[in-house]
């Protein structure tokens, strides 16, 4: 079966660093996406990884290990506006996105 | 670039009536559009995949006669919720995939439509 696992909720402090993990099992694999979704809004694209390794984009970085079926999203210098849900999604062999349930990130002052 | 719009942003309708939601790709052509539904505190649930000029492919458990999808052009797909009931109240989001192989199959999302059925 196809399965994406990520923590339901995480809490972090403003200015700190947080890592959101995602493990996936999908039929075929064509890449791993991370999206950010604020409450009541549609998701917005953050990153895409298809090769092993770390992709850095400003305060956000995303890592992929294909052999382990594992990815993480790393957020640095956290700001209050980073409070949102972070969705992990795997692109399967049919190029369909298989979505995780999302991780709600709460940032405290 | 790669902007997707949805209309309306929110709608309230009475039980038994039908509601049409439009999804438009504003600055690109989208051969494939997706319709999602999201209930509070839950993740996105794919309802159907819509390909321009052909019938939509519905996910298991989604009634195709209740959720009518039309993808008449490369920039417009519509979702019609027929005979809506309160349990259809949800956040409906469309996304569009850029045509071509070099787009990493990234989906661009519309802002969503909040449907409330009374």
CSV table of C-alpha atoms in Angstrom, one decimal, chain B residues 38-114:
chain,number,residue,atom,x,y,z
B,38,UNK,CA,-10.1,19.1,2.7
B,39,UNK,CA,-12.1,18.7,5.9
B,40,UNK,CA,-11.0,20.7,9.0
B,41,UNK,CA,-7.7,19.5,10.5
B,42,UNK,CA,-7.3,16.9,7.8
B,43,UNK,CA,-5.0,16.6,4.8
B,44,UNK,CA,-5.9,17.0,1.2
B,45,UNK,CA,-8.0,14.2,-0.3
B,46,UNK,CA,-7.8,13.8,-4.0
B,47,UNK,CA,-11.3,13.6,-5.5
B,48,UNK,CA,-10.6,13.4,-9.2
B,49,UNK,CA,-8.0,14.0,-11.9
B,50,UNK,CA,-9.3,16.1,-14.8
B,51,UNK,CA,-7.7,15.9,-18.3
B,52,UNK,CA,-8.6,18.4,-20.9
B,53,UNK,CA,-11.0,17.0,-23.5
B,54,UNK,CA,-11.6,13.7,-21.7
B,55,UNK,CA,-13.6,12.3,-18.8
B,56,UNK,CA,-12.3,12.9,-15.3
B,57,UNK,CA,-10.8,10.0,-13.4
B,58,UNK,CA,-12.5,9.7,-10.0
B,59,UNK,CA,-10.9,8.3,-6.8
B,60,UNK,CA,-12.5,5.4,-5.1
B,61,UNK,CA,-15.4,6.4,-3.0
B,62,UNK,CA,-16.1,9.7,-4.9
B,63,UNK,CA,-19.5,9.7,-6.6
B,64,UNK,CA,-19.0,10.9,-10.2
B,65,UNK,CA,-22.7,11.6,-10.6
B,66,UNK,CA,-22.6,13.9,-7.6
B,67,UNK,CA,-19.4,15.7,-8.3
B,68,UNK,CA,-19.5,16.6,-12.0
B,69,UNK,CA,-16.2,17.7,-13.5
B,70,UNK,CA,-15.8,19.4,-16.8
B,71,UNK,CA,-12.3,20.3,-18.3
B,72,UNK,CA,-13.4,22.0,-21.5
B,73,UNK,CA,-10.3,23.9,-22.2
B,74,UNK,CA,-6.6,24.0,-21.3
B,75,UNK,CA,-7.2,26.8,-18.8
B,76,UNK,CA,-10.6,26.0,-17.2
B,77,UNK,CA,-12.0,23.1,-15.2
B,78,UNK,CA,-15.3,23.2,-13.3
B,79,UNK,CA,-16.6,21.1,-10.4
B,80,UNK,CA,-20.3,21.0,-9.9
B,81,UNK,CA,-21.6,19.6,-6.6
B,82,UNK,CA,-25.1,18.4,-7.4
B,83,UNK,CA,-27.9,18.1,-4.8
B,84,UNK,CA,-25.6,19.3,-2.1
B,85,UNK,CA,-26.0,18.1,1.5
B,86,UNK,CA,-24.6,19.5,4.7
B,87,UNK,CA,-21.9,16.7,4.7
B,88,UNK,CA,-20.6,18.1,1.5
B,89,UNK,CA,-19.6,21.2,3.4
B,90,UNK,CA,-15.8,21.4,3.0
B,91,UNK,CA,-12.8,23.3,1.5
B,92,UNK,CA,-12.5,22.4,-2.2
B,93,UNK,CA,-9.1,23.1,-3.7
B,94,UNK,CA,-8.1,22.7,-7.3
B,95,UNK,CA,-4.6,22.4,-8.7
B,96,UNK,CA,-3.1,22.5,-12.1
B,97,UNK,CA,-0.1,20.9,-13.5
B,98,UNK,CA,2.1,22.6,-16.1
B,99,UNK,CA,2.1,21.1,-19.5
B,100,UNK,CA,5.5,19.6,-20.6
B,101,UNK,CA,8.1,17.4,-19.1
B,102,UNK,CA,10.4,20.0,-17.6
B,103,UNK,CA,8.1,21.2,-14.9
B,104,UNK,CA,8.9,18.6,-12.3
B,105,UNK,CA,5.2,17.8,-12.2
B,106,UNK,CA,4.7,20.5,-9.7
B,107,UNK,CA,1.1,21.3,-8.9
B,108,UNK,CA,0.0,24.9,-8.6
B,109,UNK,CA,-2.9,25.3,-6.2
B,110,UNK,CA,-5.9,27.6,-6.4
B,111,UNK,CA,-6.9,29.6,-3.3
B,112,UNK,CA,-9.7,27.2,-2.5
B,113,UNK,CA,-13.5,27.4,-2.2
B,114,UNK,CA,-15.2,27.1,1.1
